[in-house]
Amino acid sequence: MKLEKILDRLGSIEKNSFIKIIDNIISKNPKNPKEINKILSSSDKGLKSVDNQNISTIFDLTASEFQEHIKCEFQEITSQLDILIDIIIRDGNCIMKQDWFSRLYETEIKNLKNKTKNLNADFENDKSDLSATRKRDYKIYKACLNTAYHNDVENNRDAKITSDELSIILTLSKQLGLSQEEVKLINYSILPIKILDIHEVIKGLKNIGIIFYSNKENTIYVADEMVRMLRKVRQKEVAEKFYRRTLKLLREPIINQIGREHNIDRKLSHSQKIEEIIKEGISFTNLLLEDIYKQGSTLTEKKKALNELCEKGLNISNLKGSVLEDKINSLIEHFENIERDEKVGISLDGFDKLLVELNQSLPKLNKEIKAQFELQDEFVLKADFLLDYNIKPRDILDLISKSDLTKFIKDNGIKQRGDDILNILEHYKDVENLYLENFENVAYRNLNLLKENGITVKESELGIKFEELTKIIFTGLGFNVDDEFKNKLNTNKDMIDILLNLDNNEVIIVECKTSKERGYNKFSTVSRQLKSYQNLALKNDLRIVKILLIAPEFSDDFVTDCEMDTEMNLSLITASTLSNISDAFKASKYTEFPHVLFRDIVINEERIIKALSK
C-alpha cells in the first residue's frame, strides 16, 4: 500500500514518530532543501500540518537520509533488526494484524535457532555436506565477528559492533560470497537470541519510522516505498516475486549448482530449492554475474546467456549496457519500475475476472497463494485486496505450475500457442478499462509506459484516443455527450471536441489537449480556438454554462493567463484530476455529476472529492 494511502488511514498520534524523524532530517540540511522548503512554505505549522500527499513527496526527497538513519540502527546489534526487516519486506507482509506478526516472528526465531544449531553441528562434523572451502569461509567470518563483538567486553564495555567494525564485517561477507541467511546464521551462533515481547518489538519499529501501527485496527502497515528502502538496507536488489520469476526460467542443474554453493538441502524438490534460494538472500547481482553459468564460461558466453534469459524468458528486449554489470543493473531498474507503477498490466475488472475463473478451475489456488504470501485472510483471491499488498496478476500466474496453467487455459478457451502467461494476460486485458486506467499516460503521450502496461498504440492515434476516453469518463459522470448535436454545430473551420448537452439550450464545451512536454503553456493558441467555439455556440442561441480544457498539466504562466481572461468562463482540469473525480463519483451517492462543482480556474480535486463523499 502506498505511503499516502496509509497516512490517510491513520490519526496524527499514529503518524507522529515517522513525522518526527523526517522533521529531524529536514533540520540537518538534507540534499533537496529547495523542493522541501517550497512544500513547507505553504504551511504555517510545519510538517505536521502538511497534507499526506506532500508528506509522501517529502519522504521521497529525504529518502537517502532516511535510509542512513535506518542503517545507523543496525549498530545496536542485539536489536534483531535484520530478522524483523526480513519478515516485513517479504511479499505479502506489508499489512499484518498484531497477532499474525507475532506468530511470524516467533516462527522465524524458532527456525533460526534450529538452523543455527545445525550449522554449529556442521562446523564440528567432518562428514557434513559443507565443502572444505565453504567451511573455511564460514570460520573466517565467524572468527572476525567474534572478535568484533567480544573485544568490548575485554575492555570493560558493553558488547556491541561499531559502525566501522560493521562496515568491515559486511565487506568481508561480500568478498566471501556469503548469502544474507548464511551471515544471519553465523551472527546468531555468537549473539544471544531470544523471543522479545511483541509490543516492544512493534514499539521499536514504530519509533524508528519503519512501520505504522493502527491501535484501532491492531494492524501494522509498511508502505511500499519503505519496503523498497528496507530492501536496499538489506542489500536485496529485487522483490521476491521478481527473483522467483527469474529463477523459474533456469534449468534444474543450474538451480542445483546454486543450492550446493549455498548449503541448501539437496533433497528438496526443484520448487522448494527455488524458495530456499530466495530466502537465503543470495545477491541477485552475484547470481547473474557468476552463479547461473556453467563452470568456465567466458564473458561473451555469459552475456549471451543473460540476453537470452531476458529476451526469451522475461520478454525484455534491448537491455541497456555493454558490460555484464550494466545489463544486470538495467534489469534491476526494469523490475523497480514495474513495482513502482500502480498499473497492473490488465484492467481491474480483468484482474477480478481472472481471479474468479482461476478459483473455479484451480480450487486449491486460494490456499496456495495465502501460504506463499503469508496472508492472514481466509479468502485472498480479490483484486483490490491483493493490490493493497502490491501483488499483481503476473505475480499470481508466476506461482502456478505448468500443468495447472495448461488446465486453466483449456478450461477458459485461452490461446494455447506461445507463452502461457502472456496469453492469459492478453485474454483478460479488457482494453477499454485498461485505457481508462492509463488515461494520464495517454494525455502525456507516454508510449513507453503504455507499452509496459499492455497497450500497443500508434503515437498518431493518441490525440483521438484521449478524446474518446474523455467522452467515456463524462458519460460515466452522468452527462449527455451529444455527438449528434455537436456535429450539427461544427463547421469546417470550428470543430468542438466534446459537447455536453444539459438541455434547455445549455451546454458545456470540452476541449482535449495531449502533450509530451511538461506544463501545457500554449494559452494564446488555445484561447483563440475556444473563443471561436464560444462564438459558434452563441450564434446558435446556446447558453455556455462552462468551457473545460483537459490536458496532462498546465504551466504557471498558462494558469495566470487563464485567470486574467475576462471573455470566457473557462476552467482547467488535469487528466489525473478528471480520472480521480471519476473514481470518486462511482463511489458516491450521485447519479449525475453536479456540474456546479466546476467553478475553480484550476479544478480543485480535493474539494470536489470531499463534496462527492458527503
Coordinates of C-alpha atoms in Angstrom, one line a residue:
M1 CA 0.0 0.0 0.0
K2 CA 1.3 3.4 -0.9
L3 CA 2.5 5.7 1.9
E4 CA -0.1 8.4 1.1
K5 CA -2.9 5.9 1.4
I6 CA -1.6 4.6 4.7
L7 CA -1.3 8.1 6.1
D8 CA -4.9 8.8 5.1
R9 CA -6.0 5.9 7.3
L10 CA -4.1 6.9 10.4
G11 CA -4.6 9.5 13.2
S12 CA -2.0 12.2 14.0
I13 CA -0.6 10.3 17.0
E14 CA 0.0 7.1 14.9
K15 CA 2.0 9.2 12.3
N16 CA 3.9 11.1 15.0
S17 CA 7.2 9.0 15.2
F18 CA 7.5 9.0 11.4
I19 CA 7.0 12.7 11.0
K20 CA 9.5 13.4 13.9
I21 CA 12.2 11.5 12.0
I22 CA 11.6 13.5 8.8
D23 CA 11.5 16.7 10.8
N24 CA 14.8 15.9 12.3
I25 CA 16.3 15.1 8.8
I26 CA 15.0 18.4 7.5
S27 CA 16.6 20.3 10.4
K28 CA 20.0 18.9 9.4
N29 CA 20.2 20.4 5.9
P30 CA 19.2 17.5 3.6
K31 CA 20.1 17.1 -0.1
N32 CA 16.9 18.7 -1.5
P33 CA 16.2 21.8 0.6
K34 CA 14.7 23.9 -2.1
E35 CA 12.0 21.4 -3.0
I36 CA 11.2 20.6 0.6
N37 CA 11.0 24.3 1.6
K38 CA 8.7 25.0 -1.3
I39 CA 6.2 22.5 0.1
L40 CA 6.7 23.6 3.7
S41 CA 6.3 27.3 2.8
S42 CA 2.6 26.7 2.2
S43 CA 2.1 25.6 5.8
D44 CA 2.3 27.8 8.9
K45 CA 2.6 25.0 11.4
G46 CA 5.4 23.0 9.8
L47 CA 5.4 19.4 8.7
K48 CA 2.5 18.3 11.0
S49 CA 0.0 20.4 9.1
V50 CA 1.2 19.4 5.6
D51 CA -1.2 17.1 3.7
N52 CA -0.5 13.4 3.3
Q53 CA 0.4 13.7 -0.4
N54 CA 3.1 16.2 0.4
I55 CA 4.4 14.2 3.3
S56 CA 4.8 11.4 0.9
T57 CA 6.7 13.7 -1.5
I58 CA 9.0 14.9 1.3
F59 CA 9.7 11.3 2.2
D60 CA 10.9 10.7 -1.4
L61 CA 13.0 13.9 -1.2
T62 CA 14.7 12.7 2.1
A63 CA 14.9 9.0 1.1
S64 CA 18.8 8.8 1.2
E65 CA 18.9 10.4 4.7
F66 CA 16.1 8.2 6.0
Q67 CA 18.0 5.2 4.7
E68 CA 21.1 6.3 6.6
H69 CA 19.0 6.7 9.7
I70 CA 17.9 3.1 9.4
K71 CA 21.4 1.8 8.8
C72 CA 22.6 3.5 12.0
E73 CA 20.0 1.5 13.9
F74 CA 21.9 -1.7 12.9
Q75 CA 24.7 -0.7 15.2
E76 CA 22.5 -1.9 18.1
I77 CA 23.5 -5.4 17.2
T78 CA 21.1 -7.1 19.7
S79 CA 18.0 -5.3 18.2
Q80 CA 17.2 -8.2 15.9
L81 CA 16.5 -5.6 13.2
D82 CA 17.8 -7.9 10.5
I83 CA 15.3 -10.6 11.5
L84 CA 12.4 -8.1 11.7
I85 CA 13.2 -6.4 8.4
D86 CA 13.5 -9.7 6.6
I87 CA 10.0 -10.6 7.8
I88 CA 8.3 -7.3 6.9
I89 CA 9.9 -7.0 3.4
R90 CA 8.6 -10.3 2.2
D91 CA 5.9 -10.1 -0.4
G92 CA 2.5 -10.1 1.4
N93 CA 3.8 -8.9 4.8
C94 CA 3.2 -5.1 4.3
I95 CA -0.2 -5.3 6.2
M96 CA -0.4 -7.6 9.2
K97 CA -2.6 -7.9 12.3
Q98 CA -0.5 -7.8 15.5
D99 CA -1.2 -11.5 16.4
W100 CA -0.2 -12.6 12.9
F101 CA 3.1 -10.6 13.0
S102 CA 3.7 -12.2 16.5
R103 CA 3.2 -15.6 15.0
L104 CA 5.6 -15.0 12.1
Y105 CA 8.2 -13.5 14.4
E106 CA 8.1 -16.5 16.8
T107 CA 8.3 -18.9 13.9
E108 CA 11.3 -17.0 12.5
I109 CA 13.2 -17.2 15.8
K110 CA 12.4 -20.9 16.2
N111 CA 13.6 -21.7 12.7
L112 CA 16.7 -19.5 13.2
K113 CA 17.6 -21.4 16.4
N114 CA 17.2 -24.8 14.6
K115 CA 19.3 -23.7 11.6
T116 CA 22.0 -22.2 13.9
K117 CA 22.2 -25.4 15.8
N118 CA 22.6 -27.4 12.6
L119 CA 25.2 -25.0 11.3
N120 CA 27.2 -25.4 14.5
A121 CA 27.0 -29.2 14.1
D122 CA 28.3 -28.9 10.5
F123 CA 31.3 -26.9 11.8
E124 CA 32.2 -29.8 14.1
N125 CA 31.3 -32.7 11.7
D126 CA 34.0 -33.7 9.2
K127 CA 31.4 -35.7 7.2
S128 CA 28.9 -32.8 6.8
D129 CA 27.7 -31.7 3.3
L130 CA 29.7 -28.4 3.7
S131 CA 32.7 -28.3 1.3
A132 CA 36.1 -27.6 2.8
T133 CA 36.2 -24.3 1.1
R134 CA 32.8 -23.2 2.4
K135 CA 33.6 -24.3 5.9
R136 CA 36.8 -22.3 5.7
D137 CA 34.8 -19.2 4.6
Y138 CA 32.3 -19.6 7.4
K139 CA 35.1 -20.0 10.0
I140 CA 36.9 -16.8 8.8
Y141 CA 33.7 -14.8 9.0
K142 CA 32.8 -16.2 12.4
A143 CA 36.2 -15.6 13.9
C144 CA 36.2 -11.9 12.7
L145 CA 32.7 -11.3 14.0
N146 CA 33.5 -13.0 17.3
T147 CA 36.5 -10.6 17.8
A148 CA 34.4 -7.5 16.8
Y149 CA 31.7 -8.4 19.3
H150 CA 33.7 -9.6 22.3
N151 CA 36.6 -7.1 22.2
D152 CA 34.4 -4.6 24.0
V153 CA 33.8 -7.0 26.9
E154 CA 37.6 -7.4 27.3
N155 CA 37.8 -3.6 27.6
N156 CA 35.0 -3.4 30.2
R157 CA 32.4 -2.0 27.8
D158 CA 29.0 -3.3 26.6
A159 CA 29.4 -5.8 23.8
K160 CA 28.5 -4.2 20.5
I161 CA 29.7 -3.8 17.0
T162 CA 30.7 -0.3 16.0
S163 CA 29.8 1.2 12.6
D164 CA 33.5 0.9 11.5
E165 CA 33.5 -2.8 12.5
L166 CA 30.2 -3.4 10.8
S167 CA 31.4 -1.9 7.5
I168 CA 34.4 -4.2 7.6
I169 CA 32.3 -7.3 8.5
L170 CA 29.9 -6.5 5.6
T171 CA 32.8 -6.1 3.2
L172 CA 34.2 -9.5 4.4
S173 CA 30.9 -11.3 4.0
K174 CA 30.5 -9.9 0.4
Q175 CA 34.0 -10.9 -0.6
L176 CA 33.4 -14.4 0.8
G177 CA 30.2 -14.7 -1.2
L178 CA 28.0 -15.4 1.8
S179 CA 24.3 -15.0 1.4
Q180 CA 22.3 -13.0 3.9
E181 CA 20.9 -16.1 5.5
E182 CA 24.4 -17.5 6.0
V183 CA 25.5 -14.3 7.6
K184 CA 22.5 -14.2 9.8
L185 CA 23.0 -17.8 11.0
I186 CA 26.7 -17.2 11.8
N187 CA 25.8 -13.9 13.6
Y188 CA 23.3 -15.6 15.8
S189 CA 25.6 -18.5 16.6
I190 CA 27.6 -15.8 18.5
L191 CA 25.0 -13.3 19.6
P192 CA 22.3 -14.2 22.2
I193 CA 18.9 -14.8 20.5
K194 CA 15.6 -14.9 22.3
I195 CA 12.0 -14.0 21.6
L196 CA 11.3 -10.4 22.6
D197 CA 7.9 -9.0 23.8
I198 CA 5.9 -8.3 20.6
H199 CA 4.6 -5.0 21.9
E200 CA 8.2 -3.8 22.5
V201 CA 9.1 -5.0 19.0
I202 CA 6.3 -3.1 17.4
K203 CA 7.1 0.0 19.5
G204 CA 10.8 -0.2 18.5
L205 CA 10.0 -0.5 14.8
K206 CA 7.4 2.3 15.0
N207 CA 9.9 4.6 16.8
I208 CA 12.5 4.3 14.1
G209 CA 9.8 5.0 11.4
I210 CA 9.8 1.7 9.7
I211 CA 6.2 0.7 10.4
F212 CA 2.9 2.4 11.2
Y213 CA 0.7 0.8 13.8
S214 CA -3.1 1.4 14.0
N215 CA -4.3 0.9 17.6
K216 CA -7.9 0.9 16.4
E217 CA -7.3 -1.9 13.9
N218 CA -4.5 -3.7 15.7
T219 CA -2.7 -3.6 12.4
I220 CA 0.8 -3.0 11.2
Y221 CA 1.3 -1.1 7.9
V222 CA 4.6 -0.9 5.9
A223 CA 4.4 1.5 3.0
D224 CA 5.5 0.2 -0.5
E225 CA 8.1 3.0 -0.5
M226 CA 9.5 1.8 2.8
V227 CA 9.7 -1.8 1.7
R228 CA 11.8 -0.7 -1.3
M229 CA 14.1 1.3 1.1
L230 CA 14.4 -1.6 3.6
R231 CA 15.4 -4.0 0.7
K232 CA 18.2 -1.6 -0.1
V233 CA 19.3 -1.6 3.5
R234 CA 19.4 -5.4 3.5
Q235 CA 21.0 -5.3 0.0
K236 CA 18.2 -7.2 -1.7
E237 CA 18.1 -5.7 -5.1
V238 CA 14.7 -7.0 -6.3
A239 CA 11.4 -8.2 -4.7
E240 CA 11.0 -11.9 -4.1
K241 CA 8.4 -12.2 -6.9
F242 CA 10.9 -10.9 -9.5
Y243 CA 13.6 -13.1 -8.1
R244 CA 11.3 -16.1 -8.3
R245 CA 10.3 -15.1 -11.9
T246 CA 13.9 -15.2 -12.9
L247 CA 14.9 -18.4 -11.1
K248 CA 11.9 -20.3 -12.6
L249 CA 13.5 -19.8 -16.0
L250 CA 16.7 -21.6 -15.1
R251 CA 17.3 -25.3 -15.8
E252 CA 17.3 -27.7 -12.9
P253 CA 21.1 -28.4 -13.0
I254 CA 21.8 -24.6 -12.6
I255 CA 19.4 -24.5 -9.6
N256 CA 21.2 -27.5 -8.1
Q257 CA 24.5 -25.7 -8.7
I258 CA 23.4 -22.6 -6.8
G259 CA 22.0 -24.8 -4.0
R260 CA 25.3 -26.6 -3.5
E261 CA 27.2 -23.3 -3.3
H262 CA 25.0 -22.0 -0.5
N263 CA 24.4 -25.1 1.6
I264 CA 20.8 -25.7 0.5
D265 CA 19.4 -29.2 1.2
R266 CA 19.8 -31.2 -2.0
K267 CA 16.9 -33.5 -1.0
L268 CA 14.4 -30.6 -1.6
S269 CA 12.2 -30.5 -4.7
H270 CA 13.0 -28.1 -7.6
S271 CA 10.4 -25.6 -6.5
Q272 CA 11.4 -25.8 -2.8
K273 CA 15.1 -25.2 -3.8
I274 CA 14.0 -22.0 -5.6
E275 CA 12.1 -20.8 -2.5
E276 CA 15.2 -21.6 -0.3
I277 CA 17.5 -19.6 -2.7
I278 CA 15.2 -16.6 -2.3
K279 CA 15.0 -17.0 1.5
E280 CA 18.8 -17.2 1.6
G281 CA 19.1 -13.6 0.5
I282 CA 21.7 -14.5 -2.2
S283 CA 22.6 -11.4 -4.1
F284 CA 20.6 -11.1 -7.3
T285 CA 23.6 -9.3 -8.9
N286 CA 26.0 -12.0 -7.9
L287 CA 23.6 -14.7 -9.1
L288 CA 23.6 -13.2 -12.6
L289 CA 27.3 -12.4 -12.5
E290 CA 28.5 -15.8 -11.6
D291 CA 26.1 -18.4 -10.2
I292 CA 23.8 -19.2 -13.2
Y293 CA 26.5 -20.1 -15.7
K294 CA 28.4 -23.3 -16.4
Q295 CA 31.8 -23.6 -14.9
G296 CA 34.4 -22.0 -17.1
S297 CA 32.0 -19.8 -19.1
T298 CA 33.6 -16.9 -20.9
L299 CA 32.4 -13.3 -20.6
T300 CA 30.9 -13.5 -24.1
E301 CA 29.0 -16.7 -23.2
K302 CA 27.7 -15.1 -20.0
K303 CA 26.4 -12.0 -21.9
K304 CA 24.7 -14.2 -24.5
A305 CA 23.1 -16.3 -21.8
L306 CA 21.9 -13.3 -19.9
N307 CA 20.5 -11.7 -23.1
E308 CA 18.6 -14.9 -23.9
L309 CA 17.2 -15.1 -20.3
C310 CA 15.9 -11.6 -20.6
E311 CA 14.6 -11.6 -24.2
K312 CA 13.2 -15.1 -24.4
G313 CA 12.4 -15.8 -20.8
L314 CA 11.4 -12.4 -19.3
N315 CA 10.3 -10.8 -22.6
I316 CA 12.6 -7.8 -22.1
S317 CA 14.4 -6.7 -25.2
N318 CA 17.4 -4.4 -25.6
L319 CA 18.8 -4.3 -22.1
K320 CA 20.9 -1.2 -21.6
G321 CA 24.6 -1.6 -21.2
S322 CA 27.5 -3.2 -23.0
V323 CA 29.2 -4.8 -19.9
L324 CA 27.6 -7.6 -17.8
E325 CA 27.2 -5.4 -14.7
D326 CA 25.4 -2.7 -16.6
K327 CA 23.0 -5.2 -18.2
I328 CA 22.2 -6.6 -14.7
N329 CA 21.7 -3.1 -13.3
S330 CA 19.3 -2.4 -16.2
L331 CA 17.3 -5.5 -15.4
I332 CA 17.1 -4.5 -11.7
E333 CA 15.9 -1.0 -12.8
H334 CA 13.3 -2.6 -15.0
F335 CA 11.9 -4.6 -12.1
E336 CA 11.9 -1.5 -9.9
N337 CA 9.9 0.5 -12.5
I338 CA 7.3 -2.3 -12.7
E339 CA 7.0 -2.4 -8.9
R340 CA 6.6 1.4 -8.6
D341 CA 4.0 1.5 -11.4
E342 CA 0.5 1.4 -9.9
K343 CA -0.9 -0.1 -13.1
V344 CA -1.4 -3.8 -13.1
G345 CA -0.9 -4.8 -16.8
I346 CA -4.6 -5.7 -17.3
S347 CA -7.7 -3.7 -16.1
L348 CA -9.0 -4.1 -12.6
D349 CA -12.2 -5.7 -14.0
G350 CA -10.0 -8.1 -15.9
F351 CA -8.0 -8.9 -12.8
D352 CA -11.2 -9.7 -10.9
K353 CA -12.5 -11.9 -13.7
L354 CA -9.1 -13.7 -13.9
L355 CA -9.2 -14.4 -10.1
V356 CA -12.8 -15.7 -10.2
E357 CA -12.0 -18.1 -13.1
L358 CA -8.7 -19.2 -11.5
N359 CA -10.6 -20.1 -8.4
Q360 CA -13.1 -22.1 -10.4
S361 CA -10.5 -24.0 -12.4
L362 CA -7.9 -24.4 -9.6
P363 CA -9.8 -24.6 -6.2
K364 CA -6.5 -25.2 -4.3
L365 CA -5.0 -21.9 -5.5
N366 CA -6.5 -19.7 -2.8
K367 CA -4.8 -21.8 -0.1
E368 CA -1.5 -21.8 -2.1
I369 CA -1.5 -18.0 -2.6
K370 CA -2.4 -17.5 1.1
A371 CA 0.5 -19.7 2.2
Q372 CA 3.0 -18.3 -0.3
F373 CA 2.4 -14.6 0.7
E374 CA 1.8 -15.4 4.4
L375 CA -1.7 -13.7 4.2
Q376 CA -4.0 -13.8 7.2
D377 CA -7.4 -13.6 5.5
E378 CA -9.2 -16.8 4.6
F379 CA -10.1 -15.9 1.0
V380 CA -7.5 -13.8 -0.8
L381 CA -8.3 -14.0 -4.5
K382 CA -9.7 -10.5 -4.7
A383 CA -8.1 -7.8 -6.9
D384 CA -8.4 -4.8 -4.5
F385 CA -7.2 -6.9 -1.6
L386 CA -4.1 -8.2 -3.5
L387 CA -3.2 -4.8 -4.9
D388 CA -3.0 -3.4 -1.4
Y389 CA -0.2 -5.9 -0.9
N390 CA 1.3 -4.9 -4.3
I391 CA 0.5 -8.3 -5.7
K392 CA -0.3 -8.1 -9.4
P393 CA -1.8 -10.6 -12.0
R394 CA 1.7 -11.7 -13.2
D395 CA 2.8 -12.4 -9.6
I396 CA -0.1 -14.8 -9.2
L397 CA 0.4 -16.6 -12.5
D398 CA 4.2 -17.0 -11.8
L399 CA 3.3 -19.2 -8.8
I400 CA 1.1 -21.6 -10.8
S401 CA 2.6 -24.9 -12.0
K402 CA 2.9 -25.6 -15.7
S403 CA 0.3 -28.4 -15.6
D404 CA -2.2 -26.2 -13.7
L405 CA -1.7 -23.3 -16.2
T406 CA -2.4 -25.7 -19.1
K407 CA -5.6 -26.9 -17.4
F408 CA -6.7 -23.3 -16.8
I409 CA -6.0 -22.3 -20.4
K410 CA -8.0 -25.2 -21.7
D411 CA -10.9 -24.6 -19.3
N412 CA -11.3 -21.0 -20.4
G413 CA -10.7 -21.1 -24.1
I414 CA -7.4 -19.1 -24.0
K415 CA -4.9 -19.2 -26.9
Q416 CA -2.5 -22.1 -26.5
R417 CA 0.3 -21.3 -28.8
G418 CA 3.2 -19.2 -27.4
D419 CA 3.9 -18.1 -23.9
D420 CA 1.1 -19.3 -21.5
I421 CA 1.3 -16.4 -19.0
L422 CA 1.3 -13.7 -21.7
N423 CA -1.6 -15.4 -23.5
I424 CA -3.6 -15.4 -20.2
L425 CA -2.8 -11.7 -19.5
E426 CA -3.9 -10.8 -23.1
H427 CA -7.1 -12.8 -22.7
Y428 CA -8.1 -10.8 -19.6
K429 CA -6.8 -7.4 -20.7
D430 CA -10.3 -5.6 -21.0
V431 CA -8.9 -2.9 -23.4
E432 CA -11.4 -0.1 -22.6
N433 CA -10.8 -0.2 -18.8
L434 CA -7.1 -0.6 -19.3
Y435 CA -7.0 2.6 -21.4
L436 CA -9.0 4.4 -18.8
E437 CA -6.5 3.3 -16.1
N438 CA -3.8 4.7 -18.3
F439 CA -5.7 8.0 -19.1
E440 CA -2.9 10.2 -17.8
N441 CA -0.2 8.3 -19.8
V442 CA -2.3 8.8 -22.9
A443 CA -2.5 12.5 -22.1
Y444 CA 1.3 12.7 -21.8
R445 CA 1.7 10.7 -25.0
N446 CA 3.9 8.3 -23.0
L447 CA 4.3 5.4 -25.4
N448 CA 6.9 3.6 -23.3
L449 CA 4.7 3.4 -20.2
L450 CA 1.6 2.5 -22.3
K451 CA 3.6 -0.4 -23.8
E452 CA 4.8 -1.6 -20.4
N453 CA 1.2 -1.6 -19.2
G454 CA 0.0 -3.8 -22.1
I455 CA -1.2 -1.1 -24.5
T456 CA 0.0 -1.0 -28.1
V457 CA -1.0 2.2 -30.0
K458 CA 0.5 4.5 -32.6
E459 CA 1.5 7.9 -31.5
S460 CA -0.6 9.5 -34.3
E461 CA -3.7 7.9 -32.7
L462 CA -3.2 9.2 -29.1
G463 CA -5.0 12.6 -29.7
I464 CA -8.2 10.9 -30.9
K465 CA -7.9 8.2 -28.2
F466 CA -7.6 10.8 -25.5
E467 CA -10.8 12.5 -26.8
E468 CA -12.6 9.1 -26.9
L469 CA -11.6 8.3 -23.3
T470 CA -12.6 11.7 -22.1
K471 CA -16.1 11.1 -23.6
I472 CA -16.3 7.8 -21.8
I473 CA -15.4 9.5 -18.5
F474 CA -18.0 12.3 -18.9
T475 CA -20.7 9.7 -19.9
G476 CA -19.8 7.8 -16.7
L477 CA -20.3 11.1 -14.8
G478 CA -23.9 11.1 -16.0
F479 CA -23.5 13.8 -18.7
N480 CA -25.2 13.6 -22.1
V481 CA -22.2 13.6 -24.5
D482 CA -24.2 14.7 -27.5
D483 CA -22.2 13.9 -30.7
E484 CA -25.2 14.3 -32.9
F485 CA -25.8 17.9 -31.8
K486 CA -22.1 18.7 -31.8
N487 CA -21.8 17.6 -35.5
K488 CA -24.7 19.8 -36.4
L489 CA -22.9 22.8 -34.8
N490 CA -19.4 22.1 -36.1
T491 CA -18.2 23.8 -39.3
N492 CA -15.1 23.0 -41.4
K493 CA -13.3 25.8 -39.5
D494 CA -14.6 25.2 -35.9
M495 CA -14.6 21.6 -34.6
I496 CA -15.6 21.3 -31.0
D497 CA -14.1 18.1 -29.4
I498 CA -16.9 17.3 -26.9
L499 CA -20.3 18.9 -26.3
L500 CA -22.1 18.1 -23.0
N501 CA -25.9 18.8 -23.6
L502 CA -27.5 20.0 -20.3
D503 CA -30.9 20.6 -22.1
N504 CA -32.8 23.9 -22.2
N505 CA -30.2 25.2 -24.7
E506 CA -27.5 24.9 -22.1
V507 CA -24.1 23.3 -22.9
I508 CA -20.6 22.7 -21.6
I509 CA -17.8 22.8 -24.2
V510 CA -14.9 20.4 -23.6
E511 CA -11.5 20.7 -25.3
C512 CA -8.9 17.9 -25.1
K513 CA -5.1 18.5 -25.4
T514 CA -2.3 15.9 -25.2
S515 CA 1.3 17.0 -24.7
K516 CA 4.6 15.3 -24.2
E517 CA 6.1 18.5 -22.7
R518 CA 5.7 19.1 -19.0
G519 CA 3.4 22.1 -18.3
Y520 CA 1.0 22.9 -21.1
N521 CA 1.7 26.5 -21.9
K522 CA 0.1 27.5 -25.3
F523 CA -2.7 29.8 -23.9
S524 CA -2.8 32.2 -26.8
T525 CA -3.3 29.5 -29.3
V526 CA -5.9 27.6 -27.3
S527 CA -7.8 30.7 -26.2
R528 CA -8.4 31.8 -29.8
Q529 CA -9.7 28.3 -30.6
L530 CA -12.0 28.2 -27.6
K531 CA -13.3 31.7 -28.2
S532 CA -14.3 30.7 -31.8
Y533 CA -16.2 27.7 -30.3
Q534 CA -17.9 30.0 -27.9
N535 CA -19.0 32.4 -30.7
L536 CA -20.2 29.3 -32.6
A537 CA -22.4 28.2 -29.7
L538 CA -23.7 31.8 -29.1
K539 CA -24.7 32.2 -32.7
N540 CA -26.9 29.1 -32.2
D541 CA -28.6 30.7 -29.2
L542 CA -26.9 28.4 -26.7
R543 CA -26.0 29.3 -23.1
I544 CA -22.5 28.2 -22.3
V545 CA -22.5 27.1 -18.7
K546 CA -18.8 26.3 -18.7
I547 CA -15.8 25.7 -21.0
L548 CA -13.5 22.9 -19.8
L549 CA -9.9 22.4 -21.0
I550 CA -8.5 18.9 -20.3
A551 CA -4.7 18.5 -20.5
P552 CA -1.9 16.5 -18.7
E553 CA -0.9 19.6 -16.7
F554 CA -0.7 23.4 -17.0
S555 CA 2.3 25.8 -16.6
D556 CA 2.1 28.6 -14.0
D557 CA 2.0 31.1 -16.9
F558 CA -0.9 29.3 -18.5
V559 CA -2.9 29.4 -15.3
T560 CA -2.1 33.1 -14.8
D561 CA -3.2 33.9 -18.4
C562 CA -6.4 32.0 -17.8
E563 CA -7.1 33.9 -14.6
M564 CA -6.7 37.2 -16.5
D565 CA -9.1 36.2 -19.3
T566 CA -12.4 38.0 -18.9
E567 CA -14.2 36.7 -22.1
M568 CA -14.6 33.0 -21.3
N569 CA -16.0 31.0 -18.3
L570 CA -13.0 28.7 -18.6
S571 CA -11.8 26.0 -16.1
L572 CA -8.7 23.8 -16.4
I573 CA -8.6 20.1 -15.4
T574 CA -5.6 17.9 -15.5
A575 CA -6.1 14.3 -16.8
S576 CA -5.2 12.8 -13.4
T577 CA -7.8 15.1 -11.6
L578 CA -10.6 14.1 -14.0
S579 CA -9.7 10.4 -13.6
N580 CA -9.7 10.7 -9.8
I581 CA -13.0 12.6 -9.8
S582 CA -14.5 9.8 -12.0
D583 CA -13.3 7.2 -9.4
A584 CA -14.8 9.2 -6.5
F585 CA -18.1 9.7 -8.4
K586 CA -18.5 5.9 -8.8
A587 CA -18.4 5.5 -5.0
S588 CA -20.7 8.5 -4.3
K589 CA -24.5 8.7 -3.9
Y590 CA -24.9 10.8 -7.1
T591 CA -26.3 9.5 -10.4
E592 CA -25.3 12.7 -12.2
F593 CA -22.3 14.8 -11.5
P594 CA -23.2 18.3 -10.0
H595 CA -21.5 20.5 -12.7
V596 CA -21.7 23.5 -10.3
L597 CA -18.6 22.0 -8.7
F598 CA -16.6 23.0 -11.8
R599 CA -16.1 26.5 -10.5
D600 CA -12.4 27.0 -10.0
I601 CA -9.9 28.3 -12.6
V602 CA -7.8 25.1 -11.9
I603 CA -10.3 22.4 -10.8
N604 CA -9.5 21.5 -7.1
E605 CA -9.6 17.8 -7.0
E606 CA -9.5 17.5 -3.2
R607 CA -12.5 19.8 -2.8
I608 CA -14.6 18.0 -5.3
I609 CA -13.8 14.6 -4.0
K610 CA -14.7 15.8 -0.5
A611 CA -18.0 17.2 -1.8
L612 CA -18.9 13.9 -3.6
S613 CA -18.2 11.9 -0.4
K614 CA -20.7 13.8 1.7

